[in-house]
Amino acid sequence: MGKLYFYSDQVIESPGNKRLDQLLLAGFEAKDIKIGYIPSTEDKDKEYFNTKVQYYKSYGIHNMMFFDLCSEFDSMRIKELMECDIIHLSAGNPIEFRHAIKNRQMDRVLRDYFNNGGTIVGVSGGAVQLGKTTNLFQLFTGKINDEASDTLNFVDFEFLPHYNRWSDEFKQKVQKYAQETGTKIYAGNDGDGLIVDGDQLHMVGDIVVISENAFI
């Protein structure tokens, strides 16, 4: 098994993100790291990709691979992706991201990468992909569709990013969802995150745990 890093957001100015980044990059020589970046949607102008290039460059990382699931998809590059030290799943609409992953039959690729010891970073919607379902996103949009709720499902909980941005009304809906479904939810403010390493879960920042019984 590899490691999973759940980021609520990822901006260099955040002290919380810096702590996550330090843990992510520990044990690596920056000059030797290769990161495979998978965008959640079309990014023809590489606008979002270039933002992450600059982000990781601030840590001395210069080797980044753009692996597109949309119009520039190239299955011949899957082997190169699997050889990356880290795979980064970008922010964005988690349902659209899921459709792209399924359309390109990348589920098994990502699962094999993780099962063989690979490290996967998920940011916001990318982090939602690592959890059980997209139901919390659907709860926010008000459009619940069980057929569109599946994810990569690497863990038995759901991750709610941007907790500091949500209204009290929405937080109450999340609590009710947890109670009705028995789902455990880890909610992170921007700058917070989780690390899953085997059976170990490490919370970075003020993570709120929402269960069927209570807020923790």
PDB file of N, CA and C in Angstrom, residues 5-9 17 20 91-92 94 122-141 151 155-178 183-194 196 201 203-211 215:
ATOM      1  N   TYR A   5      -2.645  11.624   0.439  1.00  0.00           N
ATOM      2  CA  TYR A   5      -2.601  12.958   1.038  1.00  0.00           C
ATOM      3  C   TYR A   5      -3.840  13.725   0.598  1.00  0.00           C
ATOM      4  N   PHE A   6      -4.675  14.090   1.562  1.00  0.00           N
ATOM      5  CA  PHE A   6      -5.906  14.826   1.315  1.00  0.00           C
ATOM      6  C   PHE A   6      -5.656  16.298   1.659  1.00  0.00           C
ATOM      7  N   TYR A   7      -5.687  17.166   0.671  1.00  0.00           N
ATOM      8  CA  TYR A   7      -5.543  18.605   0.880  1.00  0.00           C
ATOM      9  C   TYR A   7      -6.898  19.278   0.695  1.00  0.00           C
ATOM     10  N   SER A   8      -7.287  20.151   1.636  1.00  0.00           N
ATOM     11  CA  SER A   8      -8.490  20.947   1.426  1.00  0.00           C
ATOM     12  C   SER A   8      -8.261  21.937   0.293  1.00  0.00           C
ATOM     13  N   ASP A   9      -7.135  22.614   0.343  1.00  0.00           N
ATOM     14  CA  ASP A   9      -6.683  23.438  -0.775  1.00  0.00           C
ATOM     15  C   ASP A   9      -5.172  23.305  -0.816  1.00  0.00           C
ATOM     16  N   ASN A  17      -0.616  23.971   4.767  1.00  0.00           N
ATOM     17  CA  ASN A  17      -0.171  23.295   3.567  1.00  0.00           C
ATOM     18  C   ASN A  17       1.330  23.051   3.595  1.00  0.00           C
ATOM     19  N   LEU A  20       1.873  19.930   5.501  1.00  0.00           N
ATOM     20  CA  LEU A  20       1.542  18.771   4.667  1.00  0.00           C
ATOM     21  C   LEU A  20       2.619  18.528   3.617  1.00  0.00           C
ATOM     22  N   ALA A  91      -7.774  19.798  -8.180  1.00  0.00           N
ATOM     23  CA  ALA A  91      -9.069  20.277  -7.713  1.00  0.00           C
ATOM     24  C   ALA A  91     -10.041  20.345  -8.893  1.00  0.00           C
ATOM     25  N   GLY A  92     -11.333  20.489  -8.564  1.00  0.00           N
ATOM     26  CA  GLY A  92     -12.344  20.599  -9.611  1.00  0.00           C
ATOM     27  C   GLY A  92     -13.595  19.822  -9.237  1.00  0.00           C
ATOM     28  N   PRO A  94     -15.815  16.994  -8.630  1.00  0.00           N
ATOM     29  CA  PRO A  94     -15.464  15.593  -8.445  1.00  0.00           C
ATOM     30  C   PRO A  94     -16.271  14.626  -9.304  1.00  0.00           C
ATOM     31  N   GLY A 122      -4.442  14.321  -3.386  1.00  0.00           N
ATOM     32  CA  GLY A 122      -5.714  14.826  -3.886  1.00  0.00           C
ATOM     33  C   GLY A 122      -5.975  16.194  -3.293  1.00  0.00           C
ATOM     34  N   VAL A 123      -6.325  17.159  -4.130  1.00  0.00           N
ATOM     35  CA  VAL A 123      -6.610  18.516  -3.662  1.00  0.00           C
ATOM     36  C   VAL A 123      -8.093  18.817  -3.902  1.00  0.00           C
ATOM     37  N   SER A 124      -8.811  19.174  -2.845  1.00  0.00           N
ATOM     38  CA  SER A 124     -10.220  19.547  -2.944  1.00  0.00           C
ATOM     39  C   SER A 124     -11.007  18.443  -3.663  1.00  0.00           C
ATOM     40  N   GLY A 125     -11.528  18.704  -4.857  1.00  0.00           N
ATOM     41  CA  GLY A 125     -12.269  17.691  -5.586  1.00  0.00           C
ATOM     42  C   GLY A 125     -11.453  16.449  -5.870  1.00  0.00           C
ATOM     43  N   GLY A 126     -10.148  16.618  -6.034  1.00  0.00           N
ATOM     44  CA  GLY A 126      -9.260  15.468  -6.213  1.00  0.00           C
ATOM     45  C   GLY A 126      -9.179  14.630  -4.959  1.00  0.00           C
ATOM     46  N   ALA A 127      -9.233  15.294  -3.799  1.00  0.00           N
ATOM     47  CA  ALA A 127      -9.232  14.570  -2.528  1.00  0.00           C
ATOM     48  C   ALA A 127     -10.545  13.821  -2.329  1.00  0.00           C
ATOM     49  N   VAL A 128     -11.649  14.422  -2.779  1.00  0.00           N
ATOM     50  CA  VAL A 128     -12.951  13.751  -2.687  1.00  0.00           C
ATOM     51  C   VAL A 128     -12.899  12.421  -3.433  1.00  0.00           C
ATOM     52  N   GLN A 129     -12.158  12.369  -4.541  1.00  0.00           N
ATOM     53  CA  GLN A 129     -12.027  11.140  -5.321  1.00  0.00           C
ATOM     54  C   GLN A 129     -11.444   9.993  -4.506  1.00  0.00           C
ATOM     55  N   LEU A 130     -10.625  10.310  -3.525  1.00  0.00           N
ATOM     56  CA  LEU A 130      -9.967   9.271  -2.739  1.00  0.00           C
ATOM     57  C   LEU A 130     -10.904   8.652  -1.702  1.00  0.00           C
ATOM     58  N   GLY A 131     -11.997   9.362  -1.367  1.00  0.00           N
ATOM     59  CA  GLY A 131     -12.920   8.908  -0.332  1.00  0.00           C
ATOM     60  C   GLY A 131     -13.991   7.965  -0.858  1.00  0.00           C
ATOM     61  N   LYS A 132     -15.064   7.803  -0.058  1.00  0.00           N
ATOM     62  CA  LYS A 132     -16.085   6.803  -0.364  1.00  0.00           C
ATOM     63  C   LYS A 132     -17.010   7.199  -1.500  1.00  0.00           C
ATOM     64  N   THR A 133     -17.501   8.445  -1.457  1.00  0.00           N
ATOM     65  CA  THR A 133     -18.494   8.870  -2.445  1.00  0.00           C
ATOM     66  C   THR A 133     -18.354  10.367  -2.718  1.00  0.00           C
ATOM     67  N   THR A 134     -19.120  10.827  -3.701  1.00  0.00           N
ATOM     68  CA  THR A 134     -19.233  12.264  -3.972  1.00  0.00           C
ATOM     69  C   THR A 134     -20.516  12.829  -3.363  1.00  0.00           C
ATOM     70  N   ASN A 135     -21.116  12.117  -2.436  1.00  0.00           N
ATOM     71  CA  ASN A 135     -22.433  12.502  -1.924  1.00  0.00           C
ATOM     72  C   ASN A 135     -22.453  13.885  -1.284  1.00  0.00           C
ATOM     73  N   LEU A 136     -21.372  14.267  -0.615  1.00  0.00           N
ATOM     74  CA  LEU A 136     -21.367  15.579   0.034  1.00  0.00           C
ATOM     75  C   LEU A 136     -21.379  16.698  -0.998  1.00  0.00           C
ATOM     76  N   PHE A 137     -20.689  16.479  -2.116  1.00  0.00           N
ATOM     77  CA  PHE A 137     -20.735  17.464  -3.196  1.00  0.00           C
ATOM     78  C   PHE A 137     -22.146  17.545  -3.758  1.00  0.00           C
ATOM     79  N   GLN A 138     -22.775  16.399  -3.914  1.00  0.00           N
ATOM     80  CA  GLN A 138     -24.148  16.379  -4.420  1.00  0.00           C
ATOM     81  C   GLN A 138     -25.117  17.003  -3.414  1.00  0.00           C
ATOM     82  N   LEU A 139     -24.828  16.807  -2.139  1.00  0.00           N
ATOM     83  CA  LEU A 139     -25.649  17.431  -1.104  1.00  0.00           C
ATOM     84  C   LEU A 139     -25.595  18.947  -1.224  1.00  0.00           C
ATOM     85  N   PHE A 140     -24.417  19.454  -1.554  1.00  0.00           N
ATOM     86  CA  PHE A 140     -24.247  20.898  -1.733  1.00  0.00           C
ATOM     87  C   PHE A 140     -24.989  21.399  -2.971  1.00  0.00           C
ATOM     88  N   THR A 141     -24.876  20.671  -4.076  1.00  0.00           N
ATOM     89  CA  THR A 141     -25.512  21.111  -5.320  1.00  0.00           C
ATOM     90  C   THR A 141     -27.013  20.864  -5.317  1.00  0.00           C
ATOM     91  N   THR A 151     -16.566   6.806  -6.421  1.00  0.00           N
ATOM     92  CA  THR A 151     -15.244   7.422  -6.476  1.00  0.00           C
ATOM     93  C   THR A 151     -14.205   6.314  -6.584  1.00  0.00           C
ATOM     94  N   VAL A 155     -10.570   4.702   0.774  1.00  0.00           N
ATOM     95  CA  VAL A 155     -10.742   4.688   2.231  1.00  0.00           C
ATOM     96  C   VAL A 155     -12.223   4.559   2.568  1.00  0.00           C
ATOM     97  N   ASP A 156     -12.499   4.294   3.855  1.00  0.00           N
ATOM     98  CA  ASP A 156     -13.888   4.055   4.263  1.00  0.00           C
ATOM     99  C   ASP A 156     -14.517   5.280   4.913  1.00  0.00           C
ATOM    100  N   PHE A 157     -14.081   6.458   4.503  1.00  0.00           N
ATOM    101  CA  PHE A 157     -14.672   7.696   5.006  1.00  0.00           C
ATOM    102  C   PHE A 157     -14.800   8.693   3.865  1.00  0.00           C
ATOM    103  N   GLU A 158     -15.446   9.805   4.136  1.00  0.00           N
ATOM    104  CA  GLU A 158     -15.551  10.870   3.138  1.00  0.00           C
ATOM    105  C   GLU A 158     -14.787  12.096   3.633  1.00  0.00           C
ATOM    106  N   PHE A 159     -14.232  12.826   2.692  1.00  0.00           N
ATOM    107  CA  PHE A 159     -13.470  14.030   3.004  1.00  0.00           C
ATOM    108  C   PHE A 159     -14.243  15.243   2.511  1.00  0.00           C
ATOM    109  N   LEU A 160     -14.410  16.216   3.411  1.00  0.00           N
ATOM    110  CA  LEU A 160     -15.112  17.455   3.063  1.00  0.00           C
ATOM    111  C   LEU A 160     -14.114  18.610   3.103  1.00  0.00           C
ATOM    112  N   PRO A 161     -13.696  19.101   1.949  1.00  0.00           N
ATOM    113  CA  PRO A 161     -12.757  20.229   1.933  1.00  0.00           C
ATOM    114  C   PRO A 161     -13.462  21.565   2.168  1.00  0.00           C
ATOM    115  N   HIS A 162     -12.670  22.609   2.420  1.00  0.00           N
ATOM    116  CA  HIS A 162     -13.161  23.993   2.546  1.00  0.00           C
ATOM    117  C   HIS A 162     -14.190  24.147   3.665  1.00  0.00           C
ATOM    118  N   TYR A 163     -14.001  23.430   4.762  1.00  0.00           N
ATOM    119  CA  TYR A 163     -15.007  23.449   5.831  1.00  0.00           C
ATOM    120  C   TYR A 163     -15.247  24.856   6.360  1.00  0.00           C
ATOM    121  N   ASN A 164     -14.203  25.675   6.344  1.00  0.00           N
ATOM    122  CA  ASN A 164     -14.322  27.055   6.826  1.00  0.00           C
ATOM    123  C   ASN A 164     -15.209  27.915   5.925  1.00  0.00           C
ATOM    124  N   ARG A 165     -15.479  27.474   4.728  1.00  0.00           N
ATOM    125  CA  ARG A 165     -16.278  28.266   3.786  1.00  0.00           C
ATOM    126  C   ARG A 165     -17.773  27.936   3.845  1.00  0.00           C
ATOM    127  N   TRP A 166     -18.137  26.794   4.443  1.00  0.00           N
ATOM    128  CA  TRP A 166     -19.519  26.352   4.377  1.00  0.00           C
ATOM    129  C   TRP A 166     -20.400  27.076   5.395  1.00  0.00           C
ATOM    130  N   SER A 167     -21.660  27.246   5.057  1.00  0.00           N
ATOM    131  CA  SER A 167     -22.622  27.882   5.954  1.00  0.00           C
ATOM    132  C   SER A 167     -23.022  26.915   7.066  1.00  0.00           C
ATOM    133  N   ASP A 168     -23.558  27.456   8.138  1.00  0.00           N
ATOM    134  CA  ASP A 168     -24.055  26.618   9.225  1.00  0.00           C
ATOM    135  C   ASP A 168     -25.173  25.707   8.734  1.00  0.00           C
ATOM    136  N   GLU A 169     -25.976  26.209   7.821  1.00  0.00           N
ATOM    137  CA  GLU A 169     -27.077  25.404   7.278  1.00  0.00           C
ATOM    138  C   GLU A 169     -26.544  24.165   6.572  1.00  0.00           C
ATOM    139  N   PHE A 170     -25.501  24.349   5.757  1.00  0.00           N
ATOM    140  CA  PHE A 170     -24.940  23.198   5.054  1.00  0.00           C
ATOM    141  C   PHE A 170     -24.270  22.239   6.036  1.00  0.00           C
ATOM    142  N   LYS A 171     -23.582  22.762   7.028  1.00  0.00           N
ATOM    143  CA  LYS A 171     -22.936  21.900   8.027  1.00  0.00           C
ATOM    144  C   LYS A 171     -23.966  21.046   8.756  1.00  0.00           C
ATOM    145  N   GLN A 172     -25.145  21.593   8.994  1.00  0.00           N
ATOM    146  CA  GLN A 172     -26.210  20.814   9.629  1.00  0.00           C
ATOM    147  C   GLN A 172     -26.685  19.691   8.704  1.00  0.00           C
ATOM    148  N   LYS A 173     -26.717  19.973   7.400  1.00  0.00           N
ATOM    149  CA  LYS A 173     -27.086  18.935   6.433  1.00  0.00           C
ATOM    150  C   LYS A 173     -26.047  17.816   6.415  1.00  0.00           C
ATOM    151  N   VAL A 174     -24.787  18.200   6.540  1.00  0.00           N
ATOM    152  CA  VAL A 174     -23.712  17.207   6.569  1.00  0.00           C
ATOM    153  C   VAL A 174     -23.839  16.326   7.804  1.00  0.00           C
ATOM    154  N   GLN A 175     -24.135  16.941   8.953  1.00  0.00           N
ATOM    155  CA  GLN A 175     -24.323  16.172  10.187  1.00  0.00           C
ATOM    156  C   GLN A 175     -25.496  15.206  10.048  1.00  0.00           C
ATOM    157  N   LYS A 176     -26.582  15.674   9.470  1.00  0.00           N
ATOM    158  CA  LYS A 176     -27.757  14.816   9.271  1.00  0.00           C
ATOM    159  C   LYS A 176     -27.422  13.662   8.332  1.00  0.00           C
ATOM    160  N   TYR A 177     -26.654  13.962   7.272  1.00  0.00           N
ATOM    161  CA  TYR A 177     -26.231  12.912   6.334  1.00  0.00           C
ATOM    162  C   TYR A 177     -25.407  11.853   7.063  1.00  0.00           C
ATOM    163  N   ALA A 178     -24.476  12.291   7.910  1.00  0.00           N
ATOM    164  CA  ALA A 178     -23.646  11.351   8.669  1.00  0.00           C
ATOM    165  C   ALA A 178     -24.505  10.474   9.576  1.00  0.00           C
ATOM    166  N   THR A 183     -22.001   7.341   8.031  1.00  0.00           N
ATOM    167  CA  THR A 183     -20.737   7.662   7.383  1.00  0.00           C
ATOM    168  C   THR A 183     -19.871   8.540   8.278  1.00  0.00           C
ATOM    169  N   LYS A 184     -18.591   8.230   8.339  1.00  0.00           N
ATOM    170  CA  LYS A 184     -17.646   9.109   9.042  1.00  0.00           C
ATOM    171  C   LYS A 184     -17.078  10.099   8.040  1.00  0.00           C
ATOM    172  N   ILE A 185     -17.047  11.355   8.446  1.00  0.00           N
ATOM    173  CA  ILE A 185     -16.593  12.435   7.578  1.00  0.00           C
ATOM    174  C   ILE A 185     -15.464  13.187   8.266  1.00  0.00           C
ATOM    175  N   TYR A 186     -14.392  13.427   7.525  1.00  0.00           N
ATOM    176  CA  TYR A 186     -13.317  14.284   8.006  1.00  0.00           C
ATOM    177  C   TYR A 186     -13.402  15.591   7.223  1.00  0.00           C
ATOM    178  N   ALA A 187     -13.632  16.674   7.950  1.00  0.00           N
ATOM    179  CA  ALA A 187     -13.799  17.982   7.319  1.00  0.00           C
ATOM    180  C   ALA A 187     -12.586  18.843   7.624  1.00  0.00           C
ATOM    181  N   GLY A 188     -12.007  19.414   6.570  1.00  0.00           N
ATOM    182  CA  GLY A 188     -10.808  20.217   6.744  1.00  0.00           C
ATOM    183  C   GLY A 188     -11.000  21.652   6.297  1.00  0.00           C
ATOM    184  N   ASN A 189     -10.548  22.597   7.132  1.00  0.00           N
ATOM    185  CA  ASN A 189     -10.473  23.985   6.681  1.00  0.00           C
ATOM    186  C   ASN A 189      -9.388  24.100   5.629  1.00  0.00           C
ATOM    187  N   ASP A 190      -9.411  25.171   4.859  1.00  0.00           N
ATOM    188  CA  ASP A 190      -8.327  25.403   3.907  1.00  0.00           C
ATOM    189  C   ASP A 190      -7.018  25.523   4.682  1.00  0.00           C
ATOM    190  N   GLY A 191      -6.030  24.780   4.238  1.00  0.00           N
ATOM    191  CA  GLY A 191      -4.763  24.693   4.946  1.00  0.00           C
ATOM    192  C   GLY A 191      -4.641  23.423   5.771  1.00  0.00           C
ATOM    193  N   ASP A 192      -5.758  22.707   5.960  1.00  0.00           N
ATOM    194  CA  ASP A 192      -5.758  21.454   6.713  1.00  0.00           C
ATOM    195  C   ASP A 192      -5.728  20.259   5.764  1.00  0.00           C
ATOM    196  N   GLY A 193      -5.457  19.099   6.326  1.00  0.00           N
ATOM    197  CA  GLY A 193      -5.482  17.902   5.499  1.00  0.00           C
ATOM    198  C   GLY A 193      -5.280  16.635   6.291  1.00  0.00           C
ATOM    199  N   LEU A 194      -5.281  15.521   5.570  1.00  0.00           N
ATOM    200  CA  LEU A 194      -5.115  14.196   6.151  1.00  0.00           C
ATOM    201  C   LEU A 194      -4.017  13.451   5.418  1.00  0.00           C
ATOM    202  N   VAL A 196      -3.058   9.340   4.979  1.00  0.00           N
ATOM    203  CA  VAL A 196      -3.379   7.942   5.253  1.00  0.00           C
ATOM    204  C   VAL A 196      -2.192   7.103   4.802  1.00  0.00           C
ATOM    205  N   LEU A 201      -3.862   7.043  10.277  1.00  0.00           N
ATOM    206  CA  LEU A 201      -4.426   8.283   9.750  1.00  0.00           C
ATOM    207  C   LEU A 201      -3.887   9.436  10.588  1.00  0.00           C
ATOM    208  N   MET A 203      -3.926  13.539  11.122  1.00  0.00           N
ATOM    209  CA  MET A 203      -4.656  14.767  10.824  1.00  0.00           C
ATOM    210  C   MET A 203      -3.728  15.966  10.984  1.00  0.00           C
ATOM    211  N   VAL A 204      -3.694  16.812   9.973  1.00  0.00           N
ATOM    212  CA  VAL A 204      -2.863  18.015   9.987  1.00  0.00           C
ATOM    213  C   VAL A 204      -3.783  19.224  10.018  1.00  0.00           C
ATOM    214  N   GLY A 205      -3.720  20.007  11.094  1.00  0.00           N
ATOM    215  CA  GLY A 205      -4.606  21.150  11.243  1.00  0.00           C
ATOM    216  C   GLY A 205      -5.811  20.820  12.093  1.00  0.00           C
ATOM    217  N   ASP A 206      -6.803  21.687  12.048  1.00  0.00           N
ATOM    218  CA  ASP A 206      -8.002  21.539  12.889  1.00  0.00           C
ATOM    219  C   ASP A 206      -9.080  20.751  12.149  1.00  0.00           C
ATOM    220  N   ILE A 207      -8.833  19.477  11.978  1.00  0.00           N
ATOM    221  CA  ILE A 207      -9.793  18.616  11.296  1.00  0.00           C
ATOM    222  C   ILE A 207     -11.010  18.368  12.194  1.00  0.00           C
ATOM    223  N   VAL A 208     -12.180  18.510  11.614  1.00  0.00           N
ATOM    224  CA  VAL A 208     -13.431  18.197  12.318  1.00  0.00           C
ATOM    225  C   VAL A 208     -13.891  16.818  11.881  1.00  0.00           C
ATOM    226  N   VAL A 209     -14.123  15.946  12.856  1.00  0.00           N
ATOM    227  CA  VAL A 209     -14.612  14.599  12.564  1.00  0.00           C
ATOM    228  C   VAL A 209     -16.108  14.585  12.825  1.00  0.00           C
ATOM    229  N   ILE A 210     -16.864  14.232  11.806  1.00  0.00           N
ATOM    230  CA  ILE A 210     -18.328  14.213  11.902  1.00  0.00           C
ATOM    231  C   ILE A 210     -18.776  12.755  11.749  1.00  0.00           C
ATOM    232  N   SER A 211     -19.412  12.240  12.763  1.00  0.00           N
ATOM    233  CA  SER A 211     -19.880  10.858  12.737  1.00  0.00           C
ATOM    234  C   SER A 211     -21.378  10.820  12.960  1.00  0.00           C
ATOM    235  N   PHE A 215     -20.159  15.588  16.528  1.00  0.00           N
ATOM    236  CA  PHE A 215     -18.969  16.271  16.044  1.00  0.00           C
ATOM    237  C   PHE A 215     -17.851  15.992  17.039  1.00  0.00           C
TER     238      PHE A 215
END
